[in-house]
């Protein structure tokens, strides 16, 4: 009998990490029914982070919160309270691109994310884990900081408009009312290493994904640069070139300005979820994501899990919707698209083919001889 940990990321747009972990485990058990399976759905700071933590941490609980959505409309969301007073707040839940009825690159904003953080602080959170993937905006986290008590003012002393559009009129940032970090601090969970500005920055790289035209990008960039300058004049010493400052339309920069610390999303989530300890007691781990490609080695969940497995001296297996790069570091791999006979079929029934992948990997697994 082997102990098998299932630690996939979500298959974005198709299935949550929790659903994928369960489907892989079910497929595995159909072949190796005597094995002990341990579902540990993972996340890297993007959509599904709350679900992963909720499924993996006993005693965690969702807390509802009313927020202003990225499009400026009130909506219901939630954050997660873990034992010990740790709060997990997910930007995709409150200010994510998936919440937008239509893309609005200049007007989408992050106030809802800040409101959820404030709610966690009001509830007595002693430490924050802030997952910032899946943003709809390019406001540099201005809306988030405003919701936490900062004031962003134009030359007349009036509050600026929300979103990147308002940054064009920004003259002064007043931080006197900004709420302090909790005693245990705040960690930013993100797998993005882009700076705030420049050709690899938030506007140039992520603006087009949020609806920006080629002519829009320089305008977005100018707004972010103005925001960084105003924060510097307010006494905030955060370098816009910091890797990760450009994450989530520059929300990484806004959080750094607040005093939060950047952490690789997958590693920070794995540490909080206790994955290293789980792998120390396991015989094999199965991980995965929707598409495994050349970018997967840049801090994504599968690469992180494979490194942990190597440190623990156990094999790592990969299940992915599609595999577009050599899965180095894995003892075996299964592609849902290949099993389904094409990507369209795999996307249409991801859990069916995840079960098939779990079974295929179980048939290939040879446990070590005692």
PDB file of N, CA and C in Angstrom, residues 153-245:
ATOM      1  N   UNK A 153      -5.790  62.186  -4.180  1.00  0.00           N
ATOM      2  CA  UNK A 153      -6.414  63.486  -4.431  1.00  0.00           C
ATOM      3  C   UNK A 153      -5.883  64.133  -5.703  1.00  0.00           C
ATOM      4  N   UNK A 154      -6.746  64.913  -6.342  1.00  0.00           N
ATOM      5  CA  UNK A 154      -6.311  65.680  -7.497  1.00  0.00           C
ATOM      6  C   UNK A 154      -5.799  67.048  -7.039  1.00  0.00           C
ATOM      7  N   UNK A 155      -5.492  67.916  -7.971  1.00  0.00           N
ATOM      8  CA  UNK A 155      -4.883  69.206  -7.637  1.00  0.00           C
ATOM      9  C   UNK A 155      -5.811  70.105  -6.825  1.00  0.00           C
ATOM     10  N   UNK A 156      -7.116  69.841  -6.855  1.00  0.00           N
ATOM     11  CA  UNK A 156      -8.070  70.652  -6.088  1.00  0.00           C
ATOM     12  C   UNK A 156      -8.340  70.076  -4.706  1.00  0.00           C
ATOM     13  N   UNK A 157      -7.730  68.910  -4.405  1.00  0.00           N
ATOM     14  CA  UNK A 157      -7.968  68.260  -3.116  1.00  0.00           C
ATOM     15  C   UNK A 157      -9.154  67.329  -3.104  1.00  0.00           C
ATOM     16  N   UNK A 158      -9.710  67.041  -4.269  1.00  0.00           N
ATOM     17  CA  UNK A 158     -10.838  66.122  -4.375  1.00  0.00           C
ATOM     18  C   UNK A 158     -10.344  64.713  -4.674  1.00  0.00           C
ATOM     19  N   UNK A 159     -11.125  63.727  -4.264  1.00  0.00           N
ATOM     20  CA  UNK A 159     -10.781  62.338  -4.552  1.00  0.00           C
ATOM     21  C   UNK A 159     -10.819  62.101  -6.062  1.00  0.00           C
ATOM     22  N   UNK A 160      -9.838  61.369  -6.567  1.00  0.00           N
ATOM     23  CA  UNK A 160      -9.799  61.076  -7.992  1.00  0.00           C
ATOM     24  C   UNK A 160     -10.806  59.974  -8.329  1.00  0.00           C
ATOM     25  N   UNK A 161     -11.091  59.817  -9.597  1.00  0.00           N
ATOM     26  CA  UNK A 161     -11.972  58.744 -10.052  1.00  0.00           C
ATOM     27  C   UNK A 161     -11.281  57.399  -9.851  1.00  0.00           C
ATOM     28  N   UNK A 162     -12.077  56.344  -9.850  1.00  0.00           N
ATOM     29  CA  UNK A 162     -11.526  55.006  -9.656  1.00  0.00           C
ATOM     30  C   UNK A 162     -10.852  54.511 -10.927  1.00  0.00           C
ATOM     31  N   UNK A 163     -10.065  53.456 -10.772  1.00  0.00           N
ATOM     32  CA  UNK A 163      -9.385  52.844 -11.902  1.00  0.00           C
ATOM     33  C   UNK A 163      -8.174  53.621 -12.370  1.00  0.00           C
ATOM     34  N   UNK A 164      -7.554  53.117 -13.416  1.00  0.00           N
ATOM     35  CA  UNK A 164      -6.389  53.804 -13.987  1.00  0.00           C
ATOM     36  C   UNK A 164      -6.770  55.177 -14.530  1.00  0.00           C
ATOM     37  N   UNK A 165      -8.025  55.330 -14.934  1.00  0.00           N
ATOM     38  CA  UNK A 165      -8.466  56.617 -15.473  1.00  0.00           C
ATOM     39  C   UNK A 165      -8.212  57.744 -14.468  1.00  0.00           C
ATOM     40  N   UNK A 166      -8.493  57.501 -13.199  1.00  0.00           N
ATOM     41  CA  UNK A 166      -8.317  58.525 -12.183  1.00  0.00           C
ATOM     42  C   UNK A 166      -6.863  58.877 -11.926  1.00  0.00           C
ATOM     43  N   UNK A 167      -5.950  57.934 -12.198  1.00  0.00           N
ATOM     44  CA  UNK A 167      -4.536  58.187 -11.927  1.00  0.00           C
ATOM     45  C   UNK A 167      -3.988  59.335 -12.760  1.00  0.00           C
ATOM     46  N   UNK A 168      -4.614  59.614 -13.894  1.00  0.00           N
ATOM     47  CA  UNK A 168      -4.159  60.718 -14.741  1.00  0.00           C
ATOM     48  C   UNK A 168      -4.309  62.060 -14.036  1.00  0.00           C
ATOM     49  N   UNK A 169      -5.213  62.143 -13.058  1.00  0.00           N
ATOM     50  CA  UNK A 169      -5.455  63.391 -12.326  1.00  0.00           C
ATOM     51  C   UNK A 169      -4.820  63.393 -10.950  1.00  0.00           C
ATOM     52  N   UNK A 170      -4.087  62.339 -10.609  1.00  0.00           N
ATOM     53  CA  UNK A 170      -3.536  62.220  -9.251  1.00  0.00           C
ATOM     54  C   UNK A 170      -2.461  63.278  -8.991  1.00  0.00           C
ATOM     55  N   UNK A 171      -2.597  63.980  -7.878  1.00  0.00           N
ATOM     56  CA  UNK A 171      -1.602  64.976  -7.487  1.00  0.00           C
ATOM     57  C   UNK A 171      -0.958  64.619  -6.154  1.00  0.00           C
ATOM     58  N   UNK A 172      -1.743  64.121  -5.200  1.00  0.00           N
ATOM     59  CA  UNK A 172      -1.247  63.870  -3.846  1.00  0.00           C
ATOM     60  C   UNK A 172      -1.821  62.563  -3.322  1.00  0.00           C
ATOM     61  N   UNK A 173      -0.982  61.777  -2.637  1.00  0.00           N
ATOM     62  CA  UNK A 173      -1.447  60.600  -1.906  1.00  0.00           C
ATOM     63  C   UNK A 173      -1.300  60.895  -0.418  1.00  0.00           C
ATOM     64  N   UNK A 174      -2.409  60.851   0.291  1.00  0.00           N
ATOM     65  CA  UNK A 174      -2.428  61.101   1.730  1.00  0.00           C
ATOM     66  C   UNK A 174      -2.565  59.759   2.445  1.00  0.00           C
ATOM     67  N   UNK A 175      -1.520  59.359   3.170  1.00  0.00           N
ATOM     68  CA  UNK A 175      -1.495  58.057   3.828  1.00  0.00           C
ATOM     69  C   UNK A 175      -1.758  58.135   5.322  1.00  0.00           C
ATOM     70  N   UNK A 176      -2.164  59.297   5.797  1.00  0.00           N
ATOM     71  CA  UNK A 176      -2.326  59.440   7.254  1.00  0.00           C
ATOM     72  C   UNK A 176      -3.413  58.526   7.807  1.00  0.00           C
ATOM     73  N   UNK A 177      -4.422  58.204   7.003  1.00  0.00           N
ATOM     74  CA  UNK A 177      -5.500  57.349   7.481  1.00  0.00           C
ATOM     75  C   UNK A 177      -5.345  55.889   7.087  1.00  0.00           C
ATOM     76  N   UNK A 178      -4.213  55.529   6.488  1.00  0.00           N
ATOM     77  CA  UNK A 178      -4.011  54.163   6.014  1.00  0.00           C
ATOM     78  C   UNK A 178      -3.912  53.195   7.192  1.00  0.00           C
ATOM     79  N   UNK A 179      -4.661  52.130   7.129  1.00  0.00           N
ATOM     80  CA  UNK A 179      -4.655  51.153   8.211  1.00  0.00           C
ATOM     81  C   UNK A 179      -3.315  50.444   8.273  1.00  0.00           C
ATOM     82  N   UNK A 180      -2.841  50.110   9.469  1.00  0.00           N
ATOM     83  CA  UNK A 180      -1.573  49.382   9.580  1.00  0.00           C
ATOM     84  C   UNK A 180      -1.741  47.913   9.238  1.00  0.00           C
ATOM     85  N   UNK A 181      -0.633  47.285   8.916  1.00  0.00           N
ATOM     86  CA  UNK A 181      -0.629  45.839   8.725  1.00  0.00           C
ATOM     87  C   UNK A 181      -0.978  45.144  10.035  1.00  0.00           C
ATOM     88  N   UNK A 182      -1.503  43.927   9.978  1.00  0.00           N
ATOM     89  CA  UNK A 182      -1.687  43.168  11.216  1.00  0.00           C
ATOM     90  C   UNK A 182      -0.330  42.806  11.816  1.00  0.00           C
ATOM     91  N   UNK A 183      -0.334  42.391  13.061  1.00  0.00           N
ATOM     92  CA  UNK A 183       0.924  42.121  13.769  1.00  0.00           C
ATOM     93  C   UNK A 183       1.776  41.075  13.056  1.00  0.00           C
ATOM     94  N   UNK A 184       1.126  40.085  12.451  1.00  0.00           N
ATOM     95  CA  UNK A 184       1.861  39.026  11.769  1.00  0.00           C
ATOM     96  C   UNK A 184       2.238  39.370  10.340  1.00  0.00           C
ATOM     97  N   UNK A 185       1.900  40.561   9.891  1.00  0.00           N
ATOM     98  CA  UNK A 185       2.270  41.008   8.557  1.00  0.00           C
ATOM     99  C   UNK A 185       1.352  40.469   7.474  1.00  0.00           C
ATOM    100  N   UNK A 186       1.747  40.709   6.239  1.00  0.00           N
ATOM    101  CA  UNK A 186       0.969  40.283   5.078  1.00  0.00           C
ATOM    102  C   UNK A 186       1.915  39.754   4.009  1.00  0.00           C
ATOM    103  N   UNK A 187       1.567  38.618   3.430  1.00  0.00           N
ATOM    104  CA  UNK A 187       2.356  38.018   2.352  1.00  0.00           C
ATOM    105  C   UNK A 187       1.528  38.037   1.072  1.00  0.00           C
ATOM    106  N   UNK A 188       2.146  38.468  -0.003  1.00  0.00           N
ATOM    107  CA  UNK A 188       1.499  38.527  -1.308  1.00  0.00           C
ATOM    108  C   UNK A 188       1.780  37.221  -2.033  1.00  0.00           C
ATOM    109  N   UNK A 189       0.745  36.485  -2.392  1.00  0.00           N
ATOM    110  CA  UNK A 189       0.914  35.230  -3.112  1.00  0.00           C
ATOM    111  C   UNK A 189       0.764  35.496  -4.601  1.00  0.00           C
ATOM    112  N   UNK A 190       1.839  35.323  -5.346  1.00  0.00           N
ATOM    113  CA  UNK A 190       1.812  35.607  -6.781  1.00  0.00           C
ATOM    114  C   UNK A 190       2.926  34.848  -7.473  1.00  0.00           C
ATOM    115  N   UNK A 191       2.661  34.413  -8.699  1.00  0.00           N
ATOM    116  CA  UNK A 191       3.723  33.772  -9.488  1.00  0.00           C
ATOM    117  C   UNK A 191       4.245  34.699 -10.577  1.00  0.00           C
ATOM    118  N   UNK A 192       3.889  35.988 -10.486  1.00  0.00           N
ATOM    119  CA  UNK A 192       4.294  36.976 -11.494  1.00  0.00           C
ATOM    120  C   UNK A 192       5.530  37.722 -11.008  1.00  0.00           C
ATOM    121  N   UNK A 193       6.519  37.888 -11.885  1.00  0.00           N
ATOM    122  CA  UNK A 193       7.757  38.578 -11.509  1.00  0.00           C
ATOM    123  C   UNK A 193       7.950  39.888 -12.281  1.00  0.00           C
ATOM    124  N   UNK A 194       6.936  40.341 -12.986  1.00  0.00           N
ATOM    125  CA  UNK A 194       7.064  41.564 -13.780  1.00  0.00           C
ATOM    126  C   UNK A 194       7.181  42.791 -12.889  1.00  0.00           C
ATOM    127  N   UNK A 195       7.960  43.797 -13.326  1.00  0.00           N
ATOM    128  CA  UNK A 195       8.014  45.065 -12.596  1.00  0.00           C
ATOM    129  C   UNK A 195       6.746  45.877 -12.857  1.00  0.00           C
ATOM    130  N   UNK A 196       6.639  47.023 -12.208  1.00  0.00           N
ATOM    131  CA  UNK A 196       5.463  47.857 -12.411  1.00  0.00           C
ATOM    132  C   UNK A 196       5.455  48.504 -13.791  1.00  0.00           C
ATOM    133  N   UNK A 197       6.615  49.030 -14.218  1.00  0.00           N
ATOM    134  CA  UNK A 197       6.694  49.870 -15.422  1.00  0.00           C
ATOM    135  C   UNK A 197       7.624  49.250 -16.460  1.00  0.00           C
ATOM    136  N   UNK A 198       7.567  49.793 -17.665  1.00  0.00           N
ATOM    137  CA  UNK A 198       8.491  49.391 -18.711  1.00  0.00           C
ATOM    138  C   UNK A 198       7.916  48.330 -19.636  1.00  0.00           C
ATOM    139  N   UNK A 199       8.740  47.839 -20.564  1.00  0.00           N
ATOM    140  CA  UNK A 199       8.261  46.877 -21.562  1.00  0.00           C
ATOM    141  C   UNK A 199       7.802  45.554 -20.986  1.00  0.00           C
ATOM    142  N   UNK A 200       8.265  45.228 -19.789  1.00  0.00           N
ATOM    143  CA  UNK A 200       7.819  44.007 -19.120  1.00  0.00           C
ATOM    144  C   UNK A 200       6.843  44.314 -17.985  1.00  0.00           C
ATOM    145  N   UNK A 201       6.343  45.543 -17.933  1.00  0.00           N
ATOM    146  CA  UNK A 201       5.528  45.983 -16.813  1.00  0.00           C
ATOM    147  C   UNK A 201       4.060  45.641 -16.941  1.00  0.00           C
ATOM    148  N   UNK A 202       3.299  46.108 -15.962  1.00  0.00           N
ATOM    149  CA  UNK A 202       1.887  45.759 -15.850  1.00  0.00           C
ATOM    150  C   UNK A 202       1.078  46.199 -17.062  1.00  0.00           C
ATOM    151  N   UNK A 203       1.304  47.410 -17.535  1.00  0.00           N
ATOM    152  CA  UNK A 203       0.515  47.915 -18.662  1.00  0.00           C
ATOM    153  C   UNK A 203       0.878  47.209 -19.957  1.00  0.00           C
ATOM    154  N   UNK A 204       2.180  47.092 -20.223  1.00  0.00           N
ATOM    155  CA  UNK A 204       2.627  46.533 -21.503  1.00  0.00           C
ATOM    156  C   UNK A 204       2.290  45.057 -21.630  1.00  0.00           C
ATOM    157  N   UNK A 205       2.463  44.300 -20.569  1.00  0.00           N
ATOM    158  CA  UNK A 205       2.294  42.847 -20.643  1.00  0.00           C
ATOM    159  C   UNK A 205       0.857  42.418 -20.397  1.00  0.00           C
ATOM    160  N   UNK A 206       0.239  42.996 -19.376  1.00  0.00           N
ATOM    161  CA  UNK A 206      -1.084  42.519 -18.972  1.00  0.00           C
ATOM    162  C   UNK A 206      -2.233  43.411 -19.442  1.00  0.00           C
ATOM    163  N   UNK A 207      -1.923  44.661 -19.818  1.00  0.00           N
ATOM    164  CA  UNK A 207      -2.976  45.550 -20.293  1.00  0.00           C
ATOM    165  C   UNK A 207      -3.771  44.979 -21.456  1.00  0.00           C
ATOM    166  N   UNK A 208      -3.106  44.428 -22.486  1.00  0.00           N
ATOM    167  CA  UNK A 208      -3.861  43.874 -23.617  1.00  0.00           C
ATOM    168  C   UNK A 208      -4.800  42.737 -23.221  1.00  0.00           C
ATOM    169  N   UNK A 209      -4.430  41.975 -22.204  1.00  0.00           N
ATOM    170  CA  UNK A 209      -5.302  40.894 -21.744  1.00  0.00           C
ATOM    171  C   UNK A 209      -6.581  41.443 -21.112  1.00  0.00           C
ATOM    172  N   UNK A 210      -6.531  42.704 -20.718  1.00  0.00           N
ATOM    173  CA  UNK A 210      -7.675  43.321 -20.046  1.00  0.00           C
ATOM    174  C   UNK A 210      -8.411  44.308 -20.950  1.00  0.00           C
ATOM    175  N   UNK A 211      -8.101  44.246 -22.227  1.00  0.00           N
ATOM    176  CA  UNK A 211      -8.829  45.048 -23.193  1.00  0.00           C
ATOM    177  C   UNK A 211      -8.101  46.251 -23.734  1.00  0.00           C
ATOM    178  N   UNK A 212      -6.825  46.446 -23.375  1.00  0.00           N
ATOM    179  CA  UNK A 212      -6.088  47.626 -23.834  1.00  0.00           C
ATOM    180  C   UNK A 212      -5.639  47.479 -25.282  1.00  0.00           C
ATOM    181  N   UNK A 213      -5.825  48.537 -26.053  1.00  0.00           N
ATOM    182  CA  UNK A 213      -5.284  48.590 -27.412  1.00  0.00           C
ATOM    183  C   UNK A 213      -3.827  49.046 -27.351  1.00  0.00           C
ATOM    184  N   UNK A 214      -3.157  49.011 -28.493  1.00  0.00           N
ATOM    185  CA  UNK A 214      -1.767  49.480 -28.538  1.00  0.00           C
ATOM    186  C   UNK A 214      -1.667  50.939 -28.125  1.00  0.00           C
ATOM    187  N   UNK A 215      -2.679  51.739 -28.476  1.00  0.00           N
ATOM    188  CA  UNK A 215      -2.671  53.150 -28.092  1.00  0.00           C
ATOM    189  C   UNK A 215      -2.983  53.349 -26.606  1.00  0.00           C
ATOM    190  N   UNK A 216      -3.691  52.394 -26.003  1.00  0.00           N
ATOM    191  CA  UNK A 216      -4.045  52.519 -24.593  1.00  0.00           C
ATOM    192  C   UNK A 216      -2.860  52.272 -23.661  1.00  0.00           C
ATOM    193  N   UNK A 217      -1.945  51.396 -24.080  1.00  0.00           N
ATOM    194  CA  UNK A 217      -0.866  50.970 -23.175  1.00  0.00           C
ATOM    195  C   UNK A 217      -0.037  52.142 -22.655  1.00  0.00           C
ATOM    196  N   UNK A 218       0.407  53.087 -23.501  1.00  0.00           N
ATOM    197  CA  UNK A 218       1.182  54.211 -22.962  1.00  0.00           C
ATOM    198  C   UNK A 218       0.388  55.062 -21.967  1.00  0.00           C
ATOM    199  N   UNK A 219      -0.915  55.163 -22.163  1.00  0.00           N
ATOM    200  CA  UNK A 219      -1.748  55.943 -21.236  1.00  0.00           C
ATOM    201  C   UNK A 219      -1.831  55.231 -19.895  1.00  0.00           C
ATOM    202  N   UNK A 220      -2.035  53.920 -19.929  1.00  0.00           N
ATOM    203  CA  UNK A 220      -2.041  53.134 -18.689  1.00  0.00           C
ATOM    204  C   UNK A 220      -0.698  53.246 -17.979  1.00  0.00           C
ATOM    205  N   UNK A 221       0.377  53.162 -18.746  1.00  0.00           N
ATOM    206  CA  UNK A 221       1.731  53.260 -18.191  1.00  0.00           C
ATOM    207  C   UNK A 221       1.943  54.611 -17.503  1.00  0.00           C
ATOM    208  N   UNK A 222       1.474  55.673 -18.141  1.00  0.00           N
ATOM    209  CA  UNK A 222       1.635  57.011 -17.565  1.00  0.00           C
ATOM    210  C   UNK A 222       0.889  57.139 -16.245  1.00  0.00           C
ATOM    211  N   UNK A 223      -0.298  56.538 -16.169  1.00  0.00           N
ATOM    212  CA  UNK A 223      -1.049  56.574 -14.923  1.00  0.00           C
ATOM    213  C   UNK A 223      -0.333  55.848 -13.803  1.00  0.00           C
ATOM    214  N   UNK A 224       0.224  54.680 -14.108  1.00  0.00           N
ATOM    215  CA  UNK A 224       0.959  53.923 -13.099  1.00  0.00           C
ATOM    216  C   UNK A 224       2.220  54.669 -12.660  1.00  0.00           C
ATOM    217  N   UNK A 225       2.912  55.293 -13.617  1.00  0.00           N
ATOM    218  CA  UNK A 225       4.114  56.060 -13.282  1.00  0.00           C
ATOM    219  C   UNK A 225       3.760  57.245 -12.391  1.00  0.00           C
ATOM    220  N   UNK A 226       2.649  57.881 -12.664  1.00  0.00           N
ATOM    221  CA  UNK A 226       2.207  59.014 -11.839  1.00  0.00           C
ATOM    222  C   UNK A 226       1.880  58.544 -10.423  1.00  0.00           C
ATOM    223  N   UNK A 227       1.249  57.386 -10.320  1.00  0.00           N
ATOM    224  CA  UNK A 227       0.923  56.807  -9.018  1.00  0.00           C
ATOM    225  C   UNK A 227       2.204  56.511  -8.230  1.00  0.00           C
ATOM    226  N   UNK A 228       3.187  55.895  -8.886  1.00  0.00           N
ATOM    227  CA  UNK A 228       4.451  55.582  -8.215  1.00  0.00           C
ATOM    228  C   UNK A 228       5.150  56.853  -7.746  1.00  0.00           C
ATOM    229  N   UNK A 229       5.121  57.900  -8.576  1.00  0.00           N
ATOM    230  CA  UNK A 229       5.757  59.163  -8.213  1.00  0.00           C
ATOM    231  C   UNK A 229       5.065  59.798  -7.010  1.00  0.00           C
ATOM    232  N   UNK A 230       3.728  59.774  -7.009  1.00  0.00           N
ATOM    233  CA  UNK A 230       2.986  60.370  -5.897  1.00  0.00           C
ATOM    234  C   UNK A 230       3.233  59.615  -4.597  1.00  0.00           C
ATOM    235  N   UNK A 231       3.334  58.296  -4.673  1.00  0.00           N
ATOM    236  CA  UNK A 231       3.639  57.520  -3.468  1.00  0.00           C
ATOM    237  C   UNK A 231       5.054  57.828  -2.966  1.00  0.00           C
ATOM    238  N   UNK A 232       5.982  58.005  -3.891  1.00  0.00           N
ATOM    239  CA  UNK A 232       7.345  58.356  -3.490  1.00  0.00           C
ATOM    240  C   UNK A 232       7.358  59.703  -2.786  1.00  0.00           C
ATOM    241  N   UNK A 233       6.593  60.653  -3.295  1.00  0.00           N
ATOM    242  CA  UNK A 233       6.518  61.962  -2.658  1.00  0.00           C
ATOM    243  C   UNK A 233       5.836  61.894  -1.294  1.00  0.00           C
ATOM    244  N   UNK A 234       5.014  60.843  -1.100  1.00  0.00           N
ATOM    245  CA  UNK A 234       4.354  60.650   0.191  1.00  0.00           C
ATOM    246  C   UNK A 234       5.245  59.919   1.181  1.00  0.00           C
ATOM    247  N   UNK A 235       6.469  59.597   0.754  1.00  0.00           N
ATOM    248  CA  UNK A 235       7.416  58.953   1.657  1.00  0.00           C
ATOM    249  C   UNK A 235       7.515  57.457   1.532  1.00  0.00           C
ATOM    250  N   UNK A 236       6.868  56.867   0.529  1.00  0.00           N
ATOM    251  CA  UNK A 236       6.923  55.424   0.324  1.00  0.00           C
ATOM    252  C   UNK A 236       8.120  55.089  -0.552  1.00  0.00           C
ATOM    253  N   UNK A 237       9.008  54.271  -0.034  1.00  0.00           N
ATOM    254  CA  UNK A 237      10.226  53.934  -0.765  1.00  0.00           C
ATOM    255  C   UNK A 237      10.128  52.505  -1.295  1.00  0.00           C
ATOM    256  N   UNK A 238       9.369  52.346  -2.353  1.00  0.00           N
ATOM    257  CA  UNK A 238       9.242  51.055  -3.028  1.00  0.00           C
ATOM    258  C   UNK A 238       9.682  51.238  -4.470  1.00  0.00           C
ATOM    259  N   UNK A 239      10.626  50.448  -4.912  1.00  0.00           N
ATOM    260  CA  UNK A 239      11.158  50.561  -6.266  1.00  0.00           C
ATOM    261  C   UNK A 239      10.178  49.933  -7.252  1.00  0.00           C
ATOM    262  N   UNK A 240       9.689  50.695  -8.244  1.00  0.00           N
ATOM    263  CA  UNK A 240       8.786  50.113  -9.238  1.00  0.00           C
ATOM    264  C   UNK A 240       9.410  48.959 -10.023  1.00  0.00           C
ATOM    265  N   UNK A 241      10.745  48.857  -9.960  1.00  0.00           N
ATOM    266  CA  UNK A 241      11.416  47.776 -10.674  1.00  0.00           C
ATOM    267  C   UNK A 241      11.416  46.470  -9.898  1.00  0.00           C
ATOM    268  N   UNK A 242      10.901  46.473  -8.685  1.00  0.00           N
ATOM    269  CA  UNK A 242      10.874  45.268  -7.864  1.00  0.00           C
ATOM    270  C   UNK A 242      10.146  44.140  -8.592  1.00  0.00           C
ATOM    271  N   UNK A 243      10.770  42.960  -8.723  1.00  0.00           N
ATOM    272  CA  UNK A 243      10.067  41.840  -9.359  1.00  0.00           C
ATOM    273  C   UNK A 243       8.762  41.534  -8.632  1.00  0.00           C
ATOM    274  N   UNK A 244       7.684  41.476  -9.391  1.00  0.00           N
ATOM    275  CA  UNK A 244       6.377  41.214  -8.800  1.00  0.00           C
ATOM    276  C   UNK A 244       5.552  42.453  -8.558  1.00  0.00           C
ATOM    277  N   UNK A 245       6.172  43.640  -8.658  1.00  0.00           N
ATOM    278  CA  UNK A 245       5.416  44.878  -8.452  1.00  0.00           C
ATOM    279  C   UNK A 245       4.331  45.055  -9.505  1.00  0.00           C
TER     280      UNK A 245
END
